[in-house]
Short mmCIF file of C-alpha atoms in Angstrom, two decimals:
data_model
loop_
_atom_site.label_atom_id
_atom_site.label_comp_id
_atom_site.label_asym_id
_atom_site.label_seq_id
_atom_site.Cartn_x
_atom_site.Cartn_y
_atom_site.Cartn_z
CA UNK A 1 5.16 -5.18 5.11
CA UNK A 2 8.57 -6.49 5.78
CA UNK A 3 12.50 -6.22 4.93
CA UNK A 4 15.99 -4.53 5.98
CA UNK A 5 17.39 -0.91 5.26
CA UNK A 6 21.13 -2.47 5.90
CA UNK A 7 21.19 -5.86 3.53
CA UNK A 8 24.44 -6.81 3.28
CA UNK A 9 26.42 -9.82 1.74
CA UNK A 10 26.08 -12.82 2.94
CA UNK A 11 30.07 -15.15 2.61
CA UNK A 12 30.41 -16.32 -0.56
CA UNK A 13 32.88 -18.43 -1.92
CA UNK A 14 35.01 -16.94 -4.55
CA UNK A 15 35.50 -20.82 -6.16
CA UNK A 16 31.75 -22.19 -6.30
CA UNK A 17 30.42 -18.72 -6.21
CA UNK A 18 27.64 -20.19 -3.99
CA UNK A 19 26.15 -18.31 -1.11
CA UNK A 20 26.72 -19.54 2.53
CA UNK A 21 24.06 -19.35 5.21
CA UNK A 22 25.06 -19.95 8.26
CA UNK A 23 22.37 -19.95 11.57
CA UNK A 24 21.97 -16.92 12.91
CA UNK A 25 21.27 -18.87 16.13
CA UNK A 26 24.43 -20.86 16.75
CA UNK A 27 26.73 -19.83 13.79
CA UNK A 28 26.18 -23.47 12.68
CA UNK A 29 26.59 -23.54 8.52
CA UNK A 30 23.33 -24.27 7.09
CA UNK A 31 23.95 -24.84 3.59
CA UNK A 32 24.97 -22.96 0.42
CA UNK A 33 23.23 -22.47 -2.37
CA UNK A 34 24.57 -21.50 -6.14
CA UNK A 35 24.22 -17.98 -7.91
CA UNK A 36 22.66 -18.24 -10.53
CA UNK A 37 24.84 -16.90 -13.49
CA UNK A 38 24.33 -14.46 -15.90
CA UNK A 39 23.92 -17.14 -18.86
CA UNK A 40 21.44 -18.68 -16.77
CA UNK A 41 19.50 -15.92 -16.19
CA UNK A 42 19.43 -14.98 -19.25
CA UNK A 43 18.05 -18.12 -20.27
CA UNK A 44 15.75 -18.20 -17.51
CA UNK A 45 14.25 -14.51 -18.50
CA UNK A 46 13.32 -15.96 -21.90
CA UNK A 47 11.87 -19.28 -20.94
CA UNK A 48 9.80 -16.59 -19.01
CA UNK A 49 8.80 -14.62 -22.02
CA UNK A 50 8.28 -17.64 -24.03
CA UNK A 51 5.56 -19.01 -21.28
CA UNK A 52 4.02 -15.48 -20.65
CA UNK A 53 1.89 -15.40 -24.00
CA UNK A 54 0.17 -18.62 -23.27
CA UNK A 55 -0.07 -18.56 -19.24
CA UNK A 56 -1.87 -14.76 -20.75
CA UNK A 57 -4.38 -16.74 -22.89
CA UNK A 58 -5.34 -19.33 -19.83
CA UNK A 59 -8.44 -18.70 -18.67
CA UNK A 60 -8.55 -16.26 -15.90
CA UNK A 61 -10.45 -18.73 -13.49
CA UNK A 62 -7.93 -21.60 -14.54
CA UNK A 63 -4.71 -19.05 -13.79
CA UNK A 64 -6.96 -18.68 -10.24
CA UNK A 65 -6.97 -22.50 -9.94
CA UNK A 66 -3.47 -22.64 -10.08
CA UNK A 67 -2.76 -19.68 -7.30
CA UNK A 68 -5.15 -22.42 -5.07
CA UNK A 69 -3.04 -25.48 -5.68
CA UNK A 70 -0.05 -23.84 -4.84
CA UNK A 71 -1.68 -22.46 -1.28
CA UNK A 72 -2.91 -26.01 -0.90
CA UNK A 73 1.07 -26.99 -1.20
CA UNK A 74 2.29 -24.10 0.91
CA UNK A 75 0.06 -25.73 3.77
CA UNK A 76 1.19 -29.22 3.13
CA UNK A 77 4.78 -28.25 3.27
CA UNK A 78 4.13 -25.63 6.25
CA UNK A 79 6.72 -27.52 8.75
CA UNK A 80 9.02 -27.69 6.15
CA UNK A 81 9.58 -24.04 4.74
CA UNK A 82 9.05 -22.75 8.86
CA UNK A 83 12.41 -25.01 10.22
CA UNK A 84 13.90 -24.05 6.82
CA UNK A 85 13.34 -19.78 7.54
CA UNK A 86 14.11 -20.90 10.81
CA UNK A 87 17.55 -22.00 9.84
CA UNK A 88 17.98 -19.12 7.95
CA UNK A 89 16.63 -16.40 9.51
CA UNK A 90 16.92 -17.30 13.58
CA UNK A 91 12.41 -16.55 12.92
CA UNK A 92 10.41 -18.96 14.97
CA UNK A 93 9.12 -21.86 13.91
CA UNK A 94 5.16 -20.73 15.15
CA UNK A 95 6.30 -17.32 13.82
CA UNK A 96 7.38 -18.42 10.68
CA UNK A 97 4.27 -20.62 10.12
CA UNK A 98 2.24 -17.83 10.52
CA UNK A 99 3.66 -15.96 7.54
CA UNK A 100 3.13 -19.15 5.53
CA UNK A 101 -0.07 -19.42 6.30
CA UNK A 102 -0.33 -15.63 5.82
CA UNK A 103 1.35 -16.66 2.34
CA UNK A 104 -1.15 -19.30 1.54
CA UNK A 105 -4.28 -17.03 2.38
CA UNK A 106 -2.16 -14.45 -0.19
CA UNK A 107 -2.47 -16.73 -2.91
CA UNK A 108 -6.71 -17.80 -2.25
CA UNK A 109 -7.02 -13.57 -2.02
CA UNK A 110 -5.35 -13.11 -5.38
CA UNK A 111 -7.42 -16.03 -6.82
CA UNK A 112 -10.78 -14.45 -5.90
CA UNK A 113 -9.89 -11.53 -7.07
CA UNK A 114 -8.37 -11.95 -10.25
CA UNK A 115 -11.32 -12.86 -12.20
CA UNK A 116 -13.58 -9.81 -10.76
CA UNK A 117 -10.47 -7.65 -11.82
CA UNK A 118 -12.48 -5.63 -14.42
CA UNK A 119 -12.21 -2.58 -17.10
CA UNK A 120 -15.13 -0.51 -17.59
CA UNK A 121 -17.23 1.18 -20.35
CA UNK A 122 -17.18 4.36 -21.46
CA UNK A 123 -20.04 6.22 -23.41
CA UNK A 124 -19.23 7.21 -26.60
CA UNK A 125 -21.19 7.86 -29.95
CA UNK A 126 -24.13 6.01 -30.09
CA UNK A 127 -22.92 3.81 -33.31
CA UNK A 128 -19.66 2.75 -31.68
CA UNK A 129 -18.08 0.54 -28.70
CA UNK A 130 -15.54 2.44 -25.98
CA UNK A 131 -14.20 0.40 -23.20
CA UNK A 132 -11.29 0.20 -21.37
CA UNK A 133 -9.34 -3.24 -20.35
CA UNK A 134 -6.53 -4.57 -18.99
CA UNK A 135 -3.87 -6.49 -19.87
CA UNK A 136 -1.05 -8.14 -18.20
CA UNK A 137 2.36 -6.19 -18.39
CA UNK A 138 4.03 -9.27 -19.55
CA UNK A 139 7.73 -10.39 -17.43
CA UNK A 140 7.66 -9.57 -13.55
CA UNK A 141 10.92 -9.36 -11.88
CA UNK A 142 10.16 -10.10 -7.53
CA UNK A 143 12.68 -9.51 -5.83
CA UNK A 144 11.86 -10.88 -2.44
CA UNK A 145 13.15 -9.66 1.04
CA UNK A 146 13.97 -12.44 4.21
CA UNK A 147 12.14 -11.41 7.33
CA UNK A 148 9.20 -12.07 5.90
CA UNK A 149 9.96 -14.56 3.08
CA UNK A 150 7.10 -16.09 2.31
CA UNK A 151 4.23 -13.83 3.09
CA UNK A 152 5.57 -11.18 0.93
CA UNK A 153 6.33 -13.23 -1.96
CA UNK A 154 3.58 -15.37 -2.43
CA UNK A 155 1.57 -11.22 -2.48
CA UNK A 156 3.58 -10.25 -5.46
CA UNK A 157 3.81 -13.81 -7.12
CA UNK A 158 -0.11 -14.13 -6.74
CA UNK A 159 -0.61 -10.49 -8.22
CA UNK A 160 1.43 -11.13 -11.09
CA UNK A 161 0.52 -14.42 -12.08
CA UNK A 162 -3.20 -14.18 -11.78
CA UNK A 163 -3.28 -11.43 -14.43
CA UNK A 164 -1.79 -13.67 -16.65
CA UNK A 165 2.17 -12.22 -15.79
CA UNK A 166 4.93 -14.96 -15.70
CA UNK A 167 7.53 -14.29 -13.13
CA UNK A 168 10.80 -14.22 -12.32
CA UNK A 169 11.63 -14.61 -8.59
CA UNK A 170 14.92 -14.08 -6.35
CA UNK A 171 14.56 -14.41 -2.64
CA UNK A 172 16.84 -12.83 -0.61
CA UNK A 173 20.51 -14.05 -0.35
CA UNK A 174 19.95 -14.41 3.23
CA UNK A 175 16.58 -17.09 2.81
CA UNK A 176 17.48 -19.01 -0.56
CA UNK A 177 16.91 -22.23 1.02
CA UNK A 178 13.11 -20.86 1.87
CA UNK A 179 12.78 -18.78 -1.35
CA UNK A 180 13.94 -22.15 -3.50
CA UNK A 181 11.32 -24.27 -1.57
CA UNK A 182 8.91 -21.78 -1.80
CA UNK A 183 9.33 -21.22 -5.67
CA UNK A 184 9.50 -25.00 -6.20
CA UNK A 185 6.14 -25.62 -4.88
CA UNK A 186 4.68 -23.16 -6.34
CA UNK A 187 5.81 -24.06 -9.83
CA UNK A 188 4.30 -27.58 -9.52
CA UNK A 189 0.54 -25.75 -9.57
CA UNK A 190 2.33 -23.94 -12.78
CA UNK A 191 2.76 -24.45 -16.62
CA UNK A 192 6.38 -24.85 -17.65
CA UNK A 193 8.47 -21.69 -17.63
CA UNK A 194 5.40 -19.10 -15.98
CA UNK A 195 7.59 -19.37 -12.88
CA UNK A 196 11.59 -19.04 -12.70
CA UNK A 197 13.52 -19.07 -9.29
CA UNK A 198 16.78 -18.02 -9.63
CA UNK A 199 19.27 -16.94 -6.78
CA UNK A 200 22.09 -14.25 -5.92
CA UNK A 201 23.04 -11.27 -4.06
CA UNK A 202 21.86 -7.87 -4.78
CA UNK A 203 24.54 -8.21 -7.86
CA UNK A 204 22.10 -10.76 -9.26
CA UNK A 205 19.24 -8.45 -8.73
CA UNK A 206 20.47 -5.31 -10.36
CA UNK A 207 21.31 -7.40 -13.47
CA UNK A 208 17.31 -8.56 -13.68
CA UNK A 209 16.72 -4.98 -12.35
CA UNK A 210 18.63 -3.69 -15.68
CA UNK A 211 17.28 -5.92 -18.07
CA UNK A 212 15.41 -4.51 -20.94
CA UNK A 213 13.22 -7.70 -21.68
CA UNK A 214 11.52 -7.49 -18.52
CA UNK A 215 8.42 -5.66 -17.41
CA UNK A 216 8.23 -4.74 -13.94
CA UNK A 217 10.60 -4.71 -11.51
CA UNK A 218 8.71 -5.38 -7.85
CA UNK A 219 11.09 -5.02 -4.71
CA UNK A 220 10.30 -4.99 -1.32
CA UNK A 221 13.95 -4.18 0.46
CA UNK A 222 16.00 -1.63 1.54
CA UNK A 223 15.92 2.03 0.09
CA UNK A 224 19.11 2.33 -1.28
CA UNK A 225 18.48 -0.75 -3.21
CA UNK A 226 15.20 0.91 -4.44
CA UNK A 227 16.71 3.42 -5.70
CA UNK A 228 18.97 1.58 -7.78
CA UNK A 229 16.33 0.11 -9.09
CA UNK A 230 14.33 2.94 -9.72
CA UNK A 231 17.26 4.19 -11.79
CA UNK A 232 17.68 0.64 -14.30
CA UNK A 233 14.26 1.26 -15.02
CA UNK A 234 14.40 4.85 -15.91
CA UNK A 235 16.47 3.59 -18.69
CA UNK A 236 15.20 0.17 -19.56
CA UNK A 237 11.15 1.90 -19.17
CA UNK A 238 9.77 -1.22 -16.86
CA UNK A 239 7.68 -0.07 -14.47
CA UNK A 240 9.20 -0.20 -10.67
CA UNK A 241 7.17 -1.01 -7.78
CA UNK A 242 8.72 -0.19 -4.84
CA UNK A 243 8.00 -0.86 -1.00
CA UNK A 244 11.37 0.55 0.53
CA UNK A 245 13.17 0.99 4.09
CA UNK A 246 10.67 2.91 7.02
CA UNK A 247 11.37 5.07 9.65
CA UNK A 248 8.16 4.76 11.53
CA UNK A 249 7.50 7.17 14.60
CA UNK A 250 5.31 6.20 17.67
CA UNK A 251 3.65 9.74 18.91
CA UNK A 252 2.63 9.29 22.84
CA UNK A 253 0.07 11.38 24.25
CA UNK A 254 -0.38 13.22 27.42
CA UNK A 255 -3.68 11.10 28.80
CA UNK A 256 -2.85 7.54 27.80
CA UNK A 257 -1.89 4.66 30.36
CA UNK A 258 1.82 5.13 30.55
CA UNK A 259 1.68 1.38 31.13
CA UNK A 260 -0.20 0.27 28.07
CA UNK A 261 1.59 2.72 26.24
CA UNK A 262 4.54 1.03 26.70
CA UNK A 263 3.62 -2.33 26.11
CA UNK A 264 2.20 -1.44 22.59
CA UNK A 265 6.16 0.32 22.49
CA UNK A 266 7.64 -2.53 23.19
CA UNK A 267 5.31 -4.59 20.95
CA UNK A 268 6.19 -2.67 17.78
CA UNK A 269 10.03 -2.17 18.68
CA UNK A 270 10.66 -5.67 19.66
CA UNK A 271 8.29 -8.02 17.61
CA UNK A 272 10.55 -10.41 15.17
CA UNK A 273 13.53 -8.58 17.00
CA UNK A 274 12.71 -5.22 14.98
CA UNK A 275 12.87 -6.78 12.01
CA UNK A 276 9.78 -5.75 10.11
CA UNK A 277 9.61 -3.15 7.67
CA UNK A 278 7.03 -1.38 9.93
CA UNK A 279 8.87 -1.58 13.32
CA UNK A 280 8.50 1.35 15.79
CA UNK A 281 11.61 3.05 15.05
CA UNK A 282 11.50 6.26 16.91
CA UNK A 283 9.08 6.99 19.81
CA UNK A 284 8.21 10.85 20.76
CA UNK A 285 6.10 10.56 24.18
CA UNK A 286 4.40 13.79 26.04
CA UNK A 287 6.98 14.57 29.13
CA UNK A 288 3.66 14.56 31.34
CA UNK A 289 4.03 10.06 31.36
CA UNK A 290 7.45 10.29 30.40
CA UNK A 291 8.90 9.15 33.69
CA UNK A 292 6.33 6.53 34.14
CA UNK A 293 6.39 5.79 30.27
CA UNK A 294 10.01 4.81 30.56
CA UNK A 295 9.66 2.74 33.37
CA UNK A 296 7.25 0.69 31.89
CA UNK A 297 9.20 0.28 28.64
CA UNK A 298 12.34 -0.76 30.12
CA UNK A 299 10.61 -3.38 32.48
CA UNK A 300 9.17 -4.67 29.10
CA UNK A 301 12.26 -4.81 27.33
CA UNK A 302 14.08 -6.46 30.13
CA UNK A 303 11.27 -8.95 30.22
CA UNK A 304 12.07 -10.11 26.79
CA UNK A 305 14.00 -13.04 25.09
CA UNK A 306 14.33 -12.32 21.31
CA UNK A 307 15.07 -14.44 18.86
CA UNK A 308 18.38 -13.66 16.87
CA UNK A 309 19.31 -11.02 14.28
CA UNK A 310 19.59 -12.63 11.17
CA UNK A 311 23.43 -12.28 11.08
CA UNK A 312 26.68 -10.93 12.51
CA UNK A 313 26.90 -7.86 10.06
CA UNK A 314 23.35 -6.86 10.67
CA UNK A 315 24.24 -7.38 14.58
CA UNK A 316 27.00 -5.22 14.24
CA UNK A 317 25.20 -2.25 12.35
CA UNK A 318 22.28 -2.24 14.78
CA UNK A 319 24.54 -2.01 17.65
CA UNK A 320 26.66 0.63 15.79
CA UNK A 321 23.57 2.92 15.86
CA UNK A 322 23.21 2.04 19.54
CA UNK A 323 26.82 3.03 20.26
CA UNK A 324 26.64 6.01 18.35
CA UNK A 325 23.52 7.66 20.43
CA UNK A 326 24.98 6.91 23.69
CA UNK A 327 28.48 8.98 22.68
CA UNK A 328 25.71 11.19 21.46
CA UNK A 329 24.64 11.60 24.89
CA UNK A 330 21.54 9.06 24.77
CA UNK A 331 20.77 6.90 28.37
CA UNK A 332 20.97 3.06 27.22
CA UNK A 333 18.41 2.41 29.92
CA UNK A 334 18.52 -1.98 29.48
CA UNK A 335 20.07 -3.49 26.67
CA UNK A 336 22.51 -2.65 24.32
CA UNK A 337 25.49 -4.74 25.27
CA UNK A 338 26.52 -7.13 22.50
CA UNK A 339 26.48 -10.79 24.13
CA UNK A 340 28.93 -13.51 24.66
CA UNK A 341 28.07 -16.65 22.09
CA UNK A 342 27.78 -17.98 18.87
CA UNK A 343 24.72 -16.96 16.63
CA UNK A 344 23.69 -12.93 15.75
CA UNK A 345 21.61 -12.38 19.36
CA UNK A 346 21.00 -8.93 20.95
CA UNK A 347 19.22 -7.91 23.59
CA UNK A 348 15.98 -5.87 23.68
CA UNK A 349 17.35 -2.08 24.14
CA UNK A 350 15.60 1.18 25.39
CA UNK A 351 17.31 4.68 24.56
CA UNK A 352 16.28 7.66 27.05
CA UNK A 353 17.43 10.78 26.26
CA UNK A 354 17.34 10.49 22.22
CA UNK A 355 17.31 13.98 19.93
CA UNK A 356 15.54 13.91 16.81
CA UNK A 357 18.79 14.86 15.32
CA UNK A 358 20.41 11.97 16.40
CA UNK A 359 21.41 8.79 13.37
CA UNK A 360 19.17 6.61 15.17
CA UNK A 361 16.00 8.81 15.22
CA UNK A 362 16.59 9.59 11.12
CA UNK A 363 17.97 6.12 10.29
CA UNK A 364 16.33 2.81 9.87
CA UNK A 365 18.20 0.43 12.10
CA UNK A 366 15.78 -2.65 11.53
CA UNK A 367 16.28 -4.08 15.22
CA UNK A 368 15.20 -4.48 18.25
CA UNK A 369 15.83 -0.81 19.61
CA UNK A 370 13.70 1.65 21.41
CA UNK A 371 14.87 5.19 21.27
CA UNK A 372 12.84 7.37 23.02
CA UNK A 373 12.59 11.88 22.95
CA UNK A 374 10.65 13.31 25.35
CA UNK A 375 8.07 16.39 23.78
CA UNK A 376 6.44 19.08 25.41
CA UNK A 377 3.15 18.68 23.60
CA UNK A 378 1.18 16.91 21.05
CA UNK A 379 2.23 19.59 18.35
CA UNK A 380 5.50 19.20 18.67
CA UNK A 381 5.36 15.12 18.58
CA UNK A 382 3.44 15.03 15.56
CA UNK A 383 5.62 17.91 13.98
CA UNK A 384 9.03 15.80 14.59
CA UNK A 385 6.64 12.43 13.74
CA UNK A 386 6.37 14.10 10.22
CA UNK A 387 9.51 15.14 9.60
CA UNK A 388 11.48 12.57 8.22
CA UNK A 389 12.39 11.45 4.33
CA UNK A 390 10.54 7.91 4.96
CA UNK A 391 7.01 7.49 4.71
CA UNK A 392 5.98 4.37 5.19
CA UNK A 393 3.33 4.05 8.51
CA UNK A 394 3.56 6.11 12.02
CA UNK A 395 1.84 5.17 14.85
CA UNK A 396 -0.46 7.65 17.11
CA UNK A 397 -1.48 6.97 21.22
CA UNK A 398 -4.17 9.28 22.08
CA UNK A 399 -7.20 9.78 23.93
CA UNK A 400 -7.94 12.62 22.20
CA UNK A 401 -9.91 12.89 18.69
CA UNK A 402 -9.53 15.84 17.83
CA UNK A 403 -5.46 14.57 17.67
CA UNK A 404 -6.60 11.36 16.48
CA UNK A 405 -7.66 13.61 13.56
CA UNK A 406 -5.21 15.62 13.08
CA UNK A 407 -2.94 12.41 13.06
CA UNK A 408 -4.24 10.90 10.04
CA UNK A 409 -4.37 13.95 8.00
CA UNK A 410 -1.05 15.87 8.93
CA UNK A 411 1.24 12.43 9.01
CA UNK A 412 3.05 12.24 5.63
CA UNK A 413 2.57 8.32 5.51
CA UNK A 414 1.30 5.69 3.80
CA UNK A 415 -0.48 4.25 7.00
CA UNK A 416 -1.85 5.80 10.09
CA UNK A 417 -2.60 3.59 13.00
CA UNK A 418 -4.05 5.01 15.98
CA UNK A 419 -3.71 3.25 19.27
CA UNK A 420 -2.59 0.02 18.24
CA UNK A 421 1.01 -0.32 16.78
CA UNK A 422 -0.27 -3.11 14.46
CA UNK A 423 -3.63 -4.67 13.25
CA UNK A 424 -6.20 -3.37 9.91
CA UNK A 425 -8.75 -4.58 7.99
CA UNK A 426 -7.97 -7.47 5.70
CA UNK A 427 -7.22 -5.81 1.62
CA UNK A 428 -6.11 -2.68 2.64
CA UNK A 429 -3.32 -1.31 0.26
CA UNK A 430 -1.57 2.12 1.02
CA UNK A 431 0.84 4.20 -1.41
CA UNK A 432 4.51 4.79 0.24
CA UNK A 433 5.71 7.62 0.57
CA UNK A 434 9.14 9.56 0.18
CA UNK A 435 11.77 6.95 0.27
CA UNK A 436 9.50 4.36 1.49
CA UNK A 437 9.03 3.84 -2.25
CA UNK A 438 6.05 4.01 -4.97
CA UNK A 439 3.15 2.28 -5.77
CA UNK A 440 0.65 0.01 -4.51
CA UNK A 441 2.13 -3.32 -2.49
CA UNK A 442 -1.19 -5.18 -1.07
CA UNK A 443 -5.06 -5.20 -1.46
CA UNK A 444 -6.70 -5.39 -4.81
CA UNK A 445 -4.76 -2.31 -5.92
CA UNK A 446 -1.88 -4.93 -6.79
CA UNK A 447 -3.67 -6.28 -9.48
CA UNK A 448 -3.65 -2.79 -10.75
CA UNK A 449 0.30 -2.31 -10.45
CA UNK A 450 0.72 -5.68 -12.03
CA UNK A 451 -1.67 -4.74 -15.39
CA UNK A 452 -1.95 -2.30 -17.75
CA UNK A 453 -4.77 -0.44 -19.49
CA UNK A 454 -5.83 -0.67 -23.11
CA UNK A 455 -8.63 2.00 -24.47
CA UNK A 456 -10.90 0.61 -26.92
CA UNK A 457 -12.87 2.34 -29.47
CA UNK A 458 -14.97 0.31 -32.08
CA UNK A 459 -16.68 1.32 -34.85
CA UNK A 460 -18.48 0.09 -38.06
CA UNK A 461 -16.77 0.83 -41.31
CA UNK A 462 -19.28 2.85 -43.60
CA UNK A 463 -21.47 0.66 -46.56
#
């Protein structure tokens, strides 16, 4: 899963008080695109609860139908929304039409599974009925992140509105362009009013995140922003769902290929340019491969051209981190050196030398960095692995299964992956942990997030 622990604001203009995305590329302006204001979202919240009744009363396989079209649309418009995120987000195109398609395949999962969604029986006194069913939660706020614009949406979107949930959607202030596209398409497949698109700035989202006529509050983005919203719910008692900022460690282990070891490294640091949610962030490797471990990393980084960080500010926070660890008394080994140009680029950087204690080893940075600590053993890897207040997914290299074992159970994460930094089984749907966030994101476990439970007990009145 995908987004930013350092979202900041995009320029705005204080007269239209429209946001301004400019290419991360070649600083060209792309377009702006208007906040919507509070009136207006207001407005659009009820038109929201006004459709959510009715879209609840469609048939299930109808609703299903509907989540179909729209992947049918996301396909047909595929070139489209990828040179759009493109513009946007410096993603490329291929790369970009991946997640659509990833998006589109998002929407036919959540329309297979939406009709099987089922309650159960329960056995009660023989004379009477007792079930248990669900029932959709009513408004859904998604809140959308932009390295991964339309993948992740269309999961929530799909979740909610196949249990009969209308939705209100903002896409990140740096991808409205995509996130307007995205929500326009999808609404064609819709009644009136089931889906709303509306767009802002994390202001914009705190105001739907505070809202009292709204249900759930789904956000996959940074952790302070999760914890915002974790505290407008407290108060307004919508349910949050929460997939938050990661810190994920790769563990090396003595007996591994140095080289292949570094090339998965390099894979999970550098892929999108860091930006995914579950990035290698900080790598622990066994000082027996260290030396050639490093070698191989820095040859891989060096090797690299990476598409751009979405912007300027997020440029200069990454390399903030980076210029921190080397006062700090980290090695920048290739990399690191902010280059001459327009657009948000930055080269693919190895760290040698790196303490655990260091802001870039407890810190998110969300780009493409590779700080690596040498450990003396597998303990001692896993223990620093483990000890961090994100729990998203860690990564394990090992030959060995007893480790491989002791991996998966000891790592205080939602998801374990053992020699390979990415890959899984289609469906699979982990809880995050610390503050990664809470709940269910993926899998059929989102339909469970996304609905609520009614116990039924039925009984004949006497004669």
């Amino acid at each position: 899963m995908s987004r930013s622990s350092t979202v900041t604001e995009p320029t705005r203009s204080p007269v239209t008080a429209a946001i301004e995305i400019r290419d991360p590329a070649t600083g060209a302006t792309v377009g702006t695109v208007p906040v919507t204001g509070a009136a207006e979202l207001a407005r659009r919240v009820a038109a929201a609860r006004r459709a959510q009744p009715g879209w609840a009363r469609t048939p299930v396989t109808e609703r299903a139908a509907a989540l179909r079209a729209g992947a049918d649309l996301l396909r047909e418009y595929v070139a489209e929304l990828a040179a759009t995120a493109e513009a946007e987000t410096g993603r490329p195109r291929a790369e970009g039409a991946a997640g659509i398609a990833a998006g589109a395949a998002a929407l036919e999962q959540y329309a297979e599974l939406g009709p099987v969604h089922r309650g159960k029986s329960l056995q009660g006194d023989i004379d009477a009925t007792d079930f248990m069913v669900w029932e959709p939660r009513g408004v859904v706020v998604a809140l959308t992140p932009w390295n991964d614009p339309v993948a992740v949406s269309c999961g929530l979107i799909g979740a909610a509105l196949v249990t009969g949930n209308s939705v209100v959607y903002k896409p990140s202030e740096r991808a409205p362009h995509t996130g307007a596209l995205l929500g326009e398409l999808l609404a064609r497949a819709l009644p009136e009013g089931v889906l709303q698109t509306v767009q802002g700035d994390g202001g914009v989202g705190a105001v739907l995140a505070a809202r009292a006529d709204v249900d759930v509050v789904a956000h996959v983005g940074s952790t302070a922003t999760g914890r915002s919203i974790a505290r407008s719910t407290a108060a307004t008692g919508a349910k949050a769902l929460l997939e938050n900022g990661g810190n994920d460690a790769l563990v090396v282990d003595a007996g591994v290929d140095p080289g292949w070891a570094a090339e998965q490294a390099a894979l999970g640091a550098f892929a999108n340019s860091g930006q995914i949610c579950v990035s290698v962030e900080r790598i622990f490797v066994h000082e027996a491969i260290a030396r050639p471990f490093l070698a191989a990393l820095v040859a891989a980084a060096a090797s690299r051209t990476l598409a751009p960080l979405v912007d300027r500010r997020h440029r200069d926070l990454v390399h903030a981190q980076v210029d921190e660890a080397v006062a700090a008394g980290a090695e920048c080994a290739t990399g690191g050196v902010v280059p001459d140009g327009a657009g948000a680029h930055y080269p693919a950087t190895v760290l040698a030398g790196c303490t655990p204690d260091m802001r870039i080893m407890r810190e998110e940075t969300f780009g493409p960095v590779a700080p690596v600590c040498r450990v003396e053993s597998f303990d001692r890897g896993l223990a620093e692995a483990a000890r961090d207040e994100y729990g998203l997914a860690a990564t394990v290299l090992t030959s060995s299964l007893p480790h491989a074992q002791r991996a998966w159970r000891e790592l205080p994460v939602g998801t374990v992956k053992i020699n390979a930094v990415f890959g899984g089984a289609p469906g699979g749907a982990a809880h995050p942990r610390g503050t990664s966030g809470t709940g269910y994101g993926y899998g059929p476990e989102l339909l469970d997030e996304m609905t609520q439970t009614k116990v039924v007990h039925l009984n004949s009145a006497p004669r």
